mmCIF file of N, CA and C in Angstrom:
data_model
loop_
_atom_site.group_PDB
_atom_site.id
_atom_site.type_symbol
_atom_site.label_atom_id
_atom_site.label_comp_id
_atom_site.label_asym_id
_atom_site.label_seq_id
_atom_site.Cartn_x
_atom_site.Cartn_y
_atom_site.Cartn_z
ATOM 1 N N GLN A 7 60.330 -100.363 50.622
ATOM 2 C CA GLN A 7 59.660 -99.072 50.527
ATOM 3 C C GLN A 7 60.023 -98.343 49.229
ATOM 4 N N VAL A 8 61.311 -98.349 48.872
ATOM 5 C CA VAL A 8 61.741 -97.681 47.653
ATOM 6 C C VAL A 8 61.348 -98.526 46.446
ATOM 7 N N GLN A 9 60.786 -97.868 45.444
ATOM 8 C CA GLN A 9 60.433 -98.513 44.191
ATOM 9 C C GLN A 9 60.973 -97.706 43.023
ATOM 10 N N LEU A 10 61.408 -98.412 41.985
ATOM 11 C CA LEU A 10 61.898 -97.798 40.762
ATOM 12 C C LEU A 10 61.070 -98.305 39.595
ATOM 13 N N VAL A 11 60.690 -97.408 38.708
ATOM 14 C CA VAL A 11 59.891 -97.767 37.547
ATOM 15 C C VAL A 11 60.519 -97.166 36.302
ATOM 16 N N GLU A 12 60.915 -98.040 35.356
ATOM 17 C CA GLU A 12 61.455 -97.589 34.079
ATOM 18 C C GLU A 12 60.324 -97.406 33.073
ATOM 19 N N SER A 13 60.542 -96.501 32.133
ATOM 20 C CA SER A 13 59.607 -96.307 31.037
ATOM 21 C C SER A 13 60.367 -95.770 29.830
ATOM 22 N N GLY A 14 59.748 -95.852 28.666
ATOM 23 C CA GLY A 14 60.320 -95.282 27.461
ATOM 24 C C GLY A 14 60.880 -96.277 26.479
ATOM 25 N N GLY A 15 60.868 -97.560 26.803
ATOM 26 C CA GLY A 15 61.376 -98.554 25.885
ATOM 27 C C GLY A 15 60.458 -98.740 24.692
ATOM 28 N N GLY A 16 60.968 -99.426 23.671
ATOM 29 C CA GLY A 16 60.180 -99.674 22.478
ATOM 30 C C GLY A 16 61.033 -100.179 21.342
ATOM 31 N N LEU A 17 60.469 -100.128 20.140
ATOM 32 C CA LEU A 17 61.123 -100.580 18.915
ATOM 33 C C LEU A 17 61.571 -99.370 18.107
ATOM 34 N N VAL A 18 62.864 -99.329 17.779
ATOM 35 C CA VAL A 18 63.448 -98.201 17.057
ATOM 36 C C VAL A 18 64.371 -98.730 15.964
ATOM 37 N N GLN A 19 64.409 -98.042 14.834
ATOM 38 C CA GLN A 19 65.330 -98.400 13.762
ATOM 39 C C GLN A 19 66.770 -98.036 14.124
ATOM 40 N N ALA A 20 67.711 -98.789 13.579
ATOM 41 C CA ALA A 20 69.120 -98.474 13.775
ATOM 42 C C ALA A 20 69.408 -97.039 13.344
ATOM 43 N N GLY A 21 70.210 -96.351 14.150
ATOM 44 C CA GLY A 21 70.513 -94.956 13.905
ATOM 45 C C GLY A 21 69.575 -93.989 14.597
ATOM 46 N N GLY A 22 68.495 -94.495 15.134
ATOM 47 C CA GLY A 22 67.517 -93.657 15.798
ATOM 48 C C GLY A 22 67.860 -93.380 17.246
ATOM 49 N N SER A 23 66.937 -92.729 17.936
ATOM 50 C CA SER A 23 67.134 -92.322 19.320
ATOM 51 C C SER A 23 65.953 -92.742 20.172
ATOM 52 N N LEU A 24 66.220 -92.872 21.455
ATOM 53 C CA LEU A 24 65.203 -93.236 22.421
ATOM 54 C C LEU A 24 65.622 -92.673 23.772
ATOM 55 N N LYS A 25 64.662 -92.249 24.566
ATOM 56 C CA LYS A 25 64.957 -91.719 25.896
ATOM 57 C C LYS A 25 64.212 -92.526 26.949
ATOM 58 N N LEU A 26 64.967 -93.113 27.865
ATOM 59 C CA LEU A 26 64.410 -93.876 28.963
ATOM 60 C C LEU A 26 64.303 -93.005 30.206
ATOM 61 N N SER A 27 63.303 -93.291 31.026
ATOM 62 C CA SER A 27 63.123 -92.606 32.292
ATOM 63 C C SER A 27 63.066 -93.623 33.415
ATOM 64 N N CYS A 28 63.482 -93.205 34.606
ATOM 65 C CA CYS A 28 63.430 -94.042 35.798
ATOM 66 C C CYS A 28 62.957 -93.176 36.947
ATOM 67 N N ALA A 29 61.784 -93.470 37.465
ATOM 68 C CA ALA A 29 61.197 -92.706 38.554
ATOM 69 C C ALA A 29 61.328 -93.462 39.867
ATOM 70 N N LEU A 30 61.784 -92.777 40.901
ATOM 71 C CA LEU A 30 61.921 -93.362 42.233
ATOM 72 C C LEU A 30 60.828 -92.830 43.148
ATOM 73 N N SER A 31 60.233 -93.718 43.908
ATOM 74 C CA SER A 31 59.255 -93.333 44.914
ATOM 75 C C SER A 31 59.563 -94.055 46.221
ATOM 76 N N GLY A 32 59.077 -93.521 47.325
ATOM 77 C CA GLY A 32 59.260 -94.147 48.622
ATOM 78 C C GLY A 32 60.575 -93.840 49.304
ATOM 79 N N GLY A 33 61.362 -92.946 48.753
ATOM 80 C CA GLY A 33 62.642 -92.573 49.324
ATOM 81 C C GLY A 33 63.058 -91.191 48.879
ATOM 82 N N THR A 34 64.193 -90.759 49.369
ATOM 83 C CA THR A 34 64.733 -89.457 49.000
ATOM 84 C C THR A 34 65.693 -89.650 47.838
ATOM 85 N N PHE A 35 65.247 -89.269 46.663
ATOM 86 C CA PHE A 35 65.963 -89.566 45.428
ATOM 87 C C PHE A 35 67.401 -89.046 45.454
ATOM 88 N N ARG A 36 67.603 -87.834 45.944
ATOM 89 C CA ARG A 36 68.922 -87.214 45.886
ATOM 90 C C ARG A 36 69.941 -87.911 46.784
ATOM 91 N N GLN A 37 69.510 -88.820 47.657
ATOM 92 C CA GLN A 37 70.425 -89.556 48.517
ATOM 93 C C GLN A 37 71.020 -90.784 47.835
ATOM 94 N N TYR A 38 70.603 -91.068 46.606
ATOM 95 C CA TYR A 38 71.054 -92.265 45.911
ATOM 96 C C TYR A 38 71.883 -91.933 44.688
ATOM 97 N N SER A 39 73.040 -92.593 44.569
ATOM 98 C CA SER A 39 73.671 -92.714 43.277
ATOM 99 C C SER A 39 72.815 -93.646 42.430
ATOM 100 N N MET A 40 72.805 -93.428 41.133
ATOM 101 C CA MET A 40 71.929 -94.181 40.255
ATOM 102 C C MET A 40 72.720 -94.793 39.104
ATOM 103 N N GLY A 41 72.182 -95.876 38.565
ATOM 104 C CA GLY A 41 72.828 -96.530 37.445
ATOM 105 C C GLY A 41 71.834 -97.101 36.451
ATOM 106 N N TRP A 42 72.278 -97.220 35.206
ATOM 107 C CA TRP A 42 71.533 -97.903 34.156
ATOM 108 C C TRP A 42 72.282 -99.173 33.771
ATOM 109 N N PHE A 43 71.549 -100.271 33.665
ATOM 110 C CA PHE A 43 72.078 -101.563 33.261
ATOM 111 C C PHE A 43 71.269 -102.095 32.088
ATOM 112 N N ARG A 44 71.821 -103.079 31.403
ATOM 113 C CA ARG A 44 71.047 -103.801 30.405
ATOM 114 C C ARG A 44 71.469 -105.261 30.398
ATOM 115 N N GLN A 45 70.555 -106.113 29.935
ATOM 116 C CA GLN A 45 70.837 -107.529 29.815
ATOM 117 C C GLN A 45 70.269 -108.032 28.497
ATOM 118 N N ALA A 46 71.156 -108.489 27.632
ATOM 119 C CA ALA A 46 70.777 -109.050 26.347
ATOM 120 C C ALA A 46 70.677 -110.566 26.466
ATOM 121 N N PRO A 47 69.945 -111.214 25.559
ATOM 122 C CA PRO A 47 69.825 -112.671 25.612
ATOM 123 C C PRO A 47 71.186 -113.359 25.603
ATOM 124 N N GLY A 48 71.384 -114.288 26.538
ATOM 125 C CA GLY A 48 72.619 -115.041 26.612
ATOM 126 C C GLY A 48 73.794 -114.305 27.216
ATOM 127 N N LYS A 49 73.588 -113.096 27.714
ATOM 128 C CA LYS A 49 74.665 -112.306 28.284
ATOM 129 C C LYS A 49 74.330 -111.902 29.716
ATOM 130 N N GLU A 50 75.371 -111.596 30.489
ATOM 131 C CA GLU A 50 75.183 -111.134 31.850
ATOM 132 C C GLU A 50 74.777 -109.668 31.858
ATOM 133 N N ARG A 51 74.194 -109.249 32.964
ATOM 134 C CA ARG A 51 73.786 -107.863 33.107
ATOM 135 C C ARG A 51 75.009 -106.950 33.062
ATOM 136 N N GLU A 52 74.904 -105.880 32.294
ATOM 137 C CA GLU A 52 76.011 -104.983 32.010
ATOM 138 C C GLU A 52 75.721 -103.591 32.547
ATOM 139 N N LEU A 53 76.668 -103.022 33.290
ATOM 140 C CA LEU A 53 76.556 -101.627 33.716
ATOM 141 C C LEU A 53 76.848 -100.721 32.538
ATOM 142 N N LEU A 54 75.911 -99.858 32.201
ATOM 143 C CA LEU A 54 76.060 -98.935 31.089
ATOM 144 C C LEU A 54 76.525 -97.559 31.530
ATOM 145 N N SER A 55 75.949 -97.061 32.602
ATOM 146 C CA SER A 55 76.187 -95.689 32.996
ATOM 147 C C SER A 55 75.822 -95.495 34.450
ATOM 148 N N GLY A 56 76.493 -94.562 35.109
ATOM 149 C CA GLY A 56 76.191 -94.221 36.487
ATOM 150 C C GLY A 56 76.255 -92.728 36.686
ATOM 151 N N ILE A 57 75.568 -92.253 37.711
ATOM 152 C CA ILE A 57 75.543 -90.830 38.000
ATOM 153 C C ILE A 57 75.508 -90.633 39.508
ATOM 154 N N SER A 58 76.292 -89.673 39.990
ATOM 155 C CA SER A 58 76.383 -89.411 41.414
ATOM 156 C C SER A 58 75.133 -88.721 41.928
ATOM 157 N N ARG A 59 75.058 -88.591 43.246
ATOM 158 C CA ARG A 59 73.870 -88.004 43.872
ATOM 159 C C ARG A 59 73.549 -86.612 43.356
ATOM 160 N N SER A 60 74.582 -85.803 43.168
ATOM 161 C CA SER A 60 74.392 -84.445 42.688
ATOM 162 C C SER A 60 74.290 -84.355 41.171
ATOM 163 N N GLY A 61 74.691 -85.407 40.483
ATOM 164 C CA GLY A 61 74.766 -85.381 39.038
ATOM 165 C C GLY A 61 76.079 -84.856 38.502
ATOM 166 N N GLY A 62 77.004 -84.504 39.396
ATOM 167 C CA GLY A 62 78.256 -83.917 38.974
ATOM 168 C C GLY A 62 79.260 -84.897 38.406
ATOM 169 N N ASN A 63 79.131 -86.173 38.759
ATOM 170 C CA ASN A 63 80.041 -87.205 38.269
ATOM 171 C C ASN A 63 79.249 -88.258 37.518
ATOM 172 N N THR A 64 79.755 -88.658 36.371
ATOM 173 C CA THR A 64 79.100 -89.676 35.556
ATOM 174 C C THR A 64 80.101 -90.710 35.086
ATOM 175 N N TYR A 65 79.583 -91.880 34.760
ATOM 176 C CA TYR A 65 80.374 -92.980 34.233
ATOM 177 C C TYR A 65 79.666 -93.547 33.008
ATOM 178 N N TYR A 66 80.453 -93.935 31.997
ATOM 179 C CA TYR A 66 79.916 -94.596 30.816
ATOM 180 C C TYR A 66 80.790 -95.787 30.458
ATOM 181 N N SER A 67 80.159 -96.883 30.112
ATOM 182 C CA SER A 67 80.902 -98.026 29.608
ATOM 183 C C SER A 67 81.383 -97.751 28.194
ATOM 184 N N ASP A 68 82.388 -98.506 27.769
ATOM 185 C CA ASP A 68 82.893 -98.344 26.408
ATOM 186 C C ASP A 68 81.814 -98.636 25.364
ATOM 187 N N SER A 69 80.855 -99.465 25.711
ATOM 188 C CA SER A 69 79.809 -99.837 24.768
ATOM 189 C C SER A 69 78.920 -98.662 24.374
ATOM 190 N N VAL A 70 78.768 -97.687 25.271
ATOM 191 C CA VAL A 70 77.819 -96.610 25.025
ATOM 192 C C VAL A 70 78.440 -95.226 25.055
ATOM 193 N N LYS A 71 79.692 -95.118 25.425
ATOM 194 C CA LYS A 71 80.347 -93.817 25.524
ATOM 195 C C LYS A 71 80.277 -93.080 24.186
ATOM 196 N N GLY A 72 79.862 -91.822 24.237
ATOM 197 C CA GLY A 72 79.734 -91.015 23.045
ATOM 198 C C GLY A 72 78.386 -91.102 22.378
ATOM 199 N N ARG A 73 77.556 -92.067 22.778
ATOM 200 C CA ARG A 73 76.236 -92.241 22.180
ATOM 201 C C ARG A 73 75.111 -92.008 23.188
ATOM 202 N N PHE A 74 75.320 -92.415 24.434
ATOM 203 C CA PHE A 74 74.296 -92.305 25.467
ATOM 204 C C PHE A 74 74.660 -91.182 26.431
ATOM 205 N N ILE A 75 73.643 -90.555 27.014
ATOM 206 C CA ILE A 75 73.838 -89.499 27.991
ATOM 207 C C ILE A 75 72.941 -89.771 29.187
ATOM 208 N N ILE A 76 73.554 -89.845 30.375
ATOM 209 C CA ILE A 76 72.798 -90.029 31.605
ATOM 210 C C ILE A 76 72.571 -88.668 32.258
ATOM 211 N N SER A 77 71.418 -88.496 32.864
ATOM 212 C CA SER A 77 71.117 -87.264 33.573
ATOM 213 C C SER A 77 70.107 -87.560 34.673
ATOM 214 N N ARG A 78 69.933 -86.599 35.559
ATOM 215 C CA ARG A 78 68.934 -86.760 36.609
ATOM 216 C C ARG A 78 68.338 -85.408 36.951
ATOM 217 N N ASP A 79 67.099 -85.430 37.380
ATOM 218 C CA ASP A 79 66.396 -84.246 37.834
ATOM 219 C C ASP A 79 65.902 -84.555 39.233
ATOM 220 N N ASN A 80 66.641 -84.088 40.232
ATOM 221 C CA ASN A 80 66.307 -84.423 41.611
ATOM 222 C C ASN A 80 64.967 -83.822 42.049
ATOM 223 N N ALA A 81 64.565 -82.722 41.433
ATOM 224 C CA ALA A 81 63.273 -82.121 41.753
ATOM 225 C C ALA A 81 62.116 -82.995 41.287
ATOM 226 N N LYS A 82 62.354 -83.822 40.253
ATOM 227 C CA LYS A 82 61.328 -84.703 39.714
ATOM 228 C C LYS A 82 61.509 -86.152 40.133
ATOM 229 N N ASN A 83 62.522 -86.433 40.950
ATOM 230 C CA ASN A 83 62.815 -87.802 41.401
ATOM 231 C C ASN A 83 62.975 -88.759 40.219
ATOM 232 N N THR A 84 63.639 -88.287 39.177
ATOM 233 C CA THR A 84 63.719 -89.049 37.936
ATOM 234 C C THR A 84 65.121 -89.011 37.351
ATOM 235 N N MET A 85 65.554 -90.159 36.842
ATOM 236 C CA MET A 85 66.801 -90.287 36.103
ATOM 237 C C MET A 85 66.464 -90.614 34.654
ATOM 238 N N TYR A 86 67.331 -90.181 33.737
ATOM 239 C CA TYR A 86 67.094 -90.380 32.318
ATOM 240 C C TYR A 86 68.308 -91.010 31.648
ATOM 241 N N LEU A 87 68.050 -91.684 30.541
ATOM 242 C CA LEU A 87 69.112 -92.166 29.669
ATOM 243 C C LEU A 87 68.726 -91.824 28.241
ATOM 244 N N GLN A 88 69.400 -90.825 27.682
ATOM 245 C CA GLN A 88 69.198 -90.455 26.288
ATOM 246 C C GLN A 88 70.090 -91.345 25.436
ATOM 247 N N MET A 89 69.498 -92.122 24.544
ATOM 248 C CA MET A 89 70.220 -93.074 23.716
ATOM 249 C C MET A 89 70.155 -92.613 22.266
ATOM 250 N N ASN A 90 71.319 -92.363 21.683
ATOM 251 C CA ASN A 90 71.430 -91.904 20.311
ATOM 252 C C ASN A 90 72.239 -92.891 19.483
ATOM 253 N N SER A 91 72.123 -92.775 18.168
ATOM 254 C CA SER A 91 72.866 -93.637 17.241
ATOM 255 C C SER A 91 72.727 -95.102 17.623
ATOM 256 N N LEU A 92 71.511 -95.525 17.844
ATOM 257 C CA LEU A 92 71.255 -96.876 18.329
ATOM 258 C C LEU A 92 71.635 -97.925 17.300
ATOM 259 N N LYS A 93 72.130 -99.052 17.810
ATOM 260 C CA LYS A 93 72.592 -100.165 16.995
ATOM 261 C C LYS A 93 71.811 -101.423 17.363
ATOM 262 N N PRO A 94 71.721 -102.392 16.446
ATOM 263 C CA PRO A 94 71.025 -103.636 16.786
ATOM 264 C C PRO A 94 71.583 -104.300 18.040
ATOM 265 N N GLU A 95 72.877 -104.184 18.297
ATOM 266 C CA GLU A 95 73.471 -104.791 19.479
ATOM 267 C C GLU A 95 73.066 -104.101 20.777
ATOM 268 N N ASP A 96 72.359 -102.977 20.694
ATOM 269 C CA ASP A 96 71.815 -102.330 21.883
ATOM 270 C C ASP A 96 70.528 -102.996 22.354
ATOM 271 N N THR A 97 69.993 -103.917 21.576
ATOM 272 C CA THR A 97 68.765 -104.608 21.947
ATOM 273 C C THR A 97 68.956 -105.365 23.252
ATOM 274 N N ALA A 98 68.112 -105.080 24.237
ATOM 275 C CA ALA A 98 68.233 -105.685 25.557
ATOM 276 C C ALA A 98 67.084 -105.204 26.423
ATOM 277 N N VAL A 99 66.980 -105.788 27.610
ATOM 278 C CA VAL A 99 66.125 -105.243 28.653
ATOM 279 C C VAL A 99 66.965 -104.276 29.469
ATOM 280 N N TYR A 100 66.477 -103.068 29.638
ATOM 281 C CA TYR A 100 67.195 -102.022 30.343
ATOM 282 C C TYR A 100 66.615 -101.835 31.736
ATOM 283 N N TYR A 101 67.503 -101.748 32.726
ATOM 284 C CA TYR A 101 67.116 -101.627 34.123
ATOM 285 C C TYR A 101 67.752 -100.388 34.748
ATOM 286 N N CYS A 102 67.038 -99.737 35.642
ATOM 287 C CA CYS A 102 67.644 -98.714 36.476
ATOM 288 C C CYS A 102 67.801 -99.261 37.889
ATOM 289 N N ALA A 103 68.746 -98.691 38.627
ATOM 290 C CA ALA A 103 69.036 -99.147 39.978
ATOM 291 C C ALA A 103 69.491 -97.979 40.837
ATOM 292 N N ALA A 104 69.242 -98.085 42.142
ATOM 293 C CA ALA A 104 69.601 -97.065 43.116
ATOM 294 C C ALA A 104 70.619 -97.620 44.094
ATOM 295 N N ASN A 105 71.592 -96.799 44.451
ATOM 296 C CA ASN A 105 72.743 -97.214 45.241
ATOM 297 C C ASN A 105 72.969 -96.204 46.365
ATOM 298 N N SER A 106 72.869 -96.646 47.610
ATOM 299 C CA SER A 106 73.059 -95.752 48.751
ATOM 300 C C SER A 106 74.526 -95.495 49.056
ATOM 301 N N GLY A 107 75.447 -96.182 48.375
ATOM 302 C CA GLY A 107 76.864 -95.989 48.566
ATOM 303 C C GLY A 107 77.452 -95.044 47.539
ATOM 304 N N THR A 108 78.758 -95.173 47.334
ATOM 305 C CA THR A 108 79.473 -94.290 46.417
ATOM 306 C C THR A 108 80.041 -95.004 45.200
ATOM 307 N N MET A 109 79.978 -96.329 45.166
ATOM 308 C CA MET A 109 80.500 -97.101 44.046
ATOM 309 C C MET A 109 79.397 -97.437 43.057
ATOM 310 N N TRP A 110 79.768 -97.493 41.770
ATOM 311 C CA TRP A 110 78.810 -97.826 40.724
ATOM 312 C C TRP A 110 78.843 -99.295 40.321
ATOM 313 N N TYR A 111 79.821 -100.041 40.796
ATOM 314 C CA TYR A 111 79.968 -101.440 40.434
ATOM 315 C C TYR A 111 80.559 -102.225 41.588
ATOM 316 N N PRO A 112 80.383 -103.523 41.668
ATOM 317 C CA PRO A 112 79.562 -104.347 40.787
ATOM 318 C C PRO A 112 78.072 -104.139 41.034
ATOM 319 N N SER A 113 77.242 -104.898 40.350
ATOM 320 C CA SER A 113 75.804 -104.733 40.469
ATOM 321 C C SER A 113 75.293 -105.021 41.870
ATOM 322 N N SER A 114 76.038 -105.805 42.648
ATOM 323 C CA SER A 114 75.612 -106.160 43.995
ATOM 324 C C SER A 114 75.589 -104.977 44.956
ATOM 325 N N VAL A 115 76.231 -103.861 44.598
ATOM 326 C CA VAL A 115 76.220 -102.694 45.487
ATOM 327 C C VAL A 115 74.900 -101.939 45.401
ATOM 328 N N TYR A 116 74.074 -102.229 44.431
ATOM 329 C CA TYR A 116 72.806 -101.521 44.270
ATOM 330 C C TYR A 116 71.747 -102.110 45.186
ATOM 331 N N ASP A 117 70.996 -101.237 45.815
ATOM 332 C CA ASP A 117 70.011 -101.641 46.815
ATOM 333 C C ASP A 117 68.637 -101.913 46.225
ATOM 334 N N TYR A 118 68.281 -101.196 45.164
ATOM 335 C CA TYR A 118 66.948 -101.298 44.584
ATOM 336 C C TYR A 118 67.040 -101.347 43.070
ATOM 337 N N TRP A 119 66.116 -102.102 42.472
ATOM 338 C CA TRP A 119 66.084 -102.308 41.029
ATOM 339 C C TRP A 119 64.685 -102.113 40.480
ATOM 340 N N GLY A 120 64.615 -101.597 39.266
ATOM 341 C CA GLY A 120 63.348 -101.513 38.565
ATOM 342 C C GLY A 120 63.010 -102.824 37.892
ATOM 343 N N GLN A 121 61.850 -102.856 37.252
ATOM 344 C CA GLN A 121 61.359 -104.084 36.630
ATOM 345 C C GLN A 121 61.918 -104.313 35.234
ATOM 346 N N GLY A 122 62.513 -103.303 34.641
ATOM 347 C CA GLY A 122 63.085 -103.408 33.318
ATOM 348 C C GLY A 122 62.138 -102.958 32.222
ATOM 349 N N THR A 123 62.710 -102.459 31.136
ATOM 350 C CA THR A 123 61.941 -102.076 29.963
ATOM 351 C C THR A 123 62.677 -102.560 28.715
ATOM 352 N N GLN A 124 61.925 -103.148 27.781
ATOM 353 C CA GLN A 124 62.521 -103.740 26.585
ATOM 354 C C GLN A 124 62.851 -102.669 25.560
ATOM 355 N N VAL A 125 64.080 -102.715 25.051
ATOM 356 C CA VAL A 125 64.512 -101.863 23.949
ATOM 357 C C VAL A 125 64.936 -102.768 22.803
ATOM 358 N N THR A 126 64.315 -102.603 21.643
ATOM 359 C CA THR A 126 64.618 -103.421 20.478
ATOM 360 C C THR A 126 64.998 -102.513 19.318
ATOM 361 N N ILE A 127 66.171 -102.759 18.735
ATOM 362 C CA ILE A 127 66.675 -101.960 17.624
ATOM 363 C C ILE A 127 66.695 -102.831 16.379
ATOM 364 N N SER A 128 65.975 -102.415 15.360
ATOM 365 C CA SER A 128 65.915 -103.161 14.112
ATOM 366 C C SER A 128 66.993 -102.676 13.158
ATOM 367 N N SER A 129 67.500 -103.595 12.335
ATOM 368 C CA SER A 129 68.521 -103.257 11.360
ATOM 369 C C SER A 129 67.933 -102.827 10.034
#
């Protein structure tokens, strides 16, 4: 019943910015902790950031800390990932996920996943 749809991916030059969105339908958005993941060619899926149901608690991986900002708007049933100072190594497929529990990792704790959106950073 619950579906997640990512949007906002594209091609951006190194040093630029991009904002991803993740819309949830078929469920009560505020009941889910949310996370952003990415998967680059030849690498396993990586947890980038997580946000609690209220938005009061956030997590960032070392790869993106200080550059990316996670947020959510429960009135719009949408989560966002503002990506700044983008680097070629940020190139990957980005996924959002919903978690009915309280843990942000491992990826197996997430109940629902989006289809992914491609982000490509040129040097």
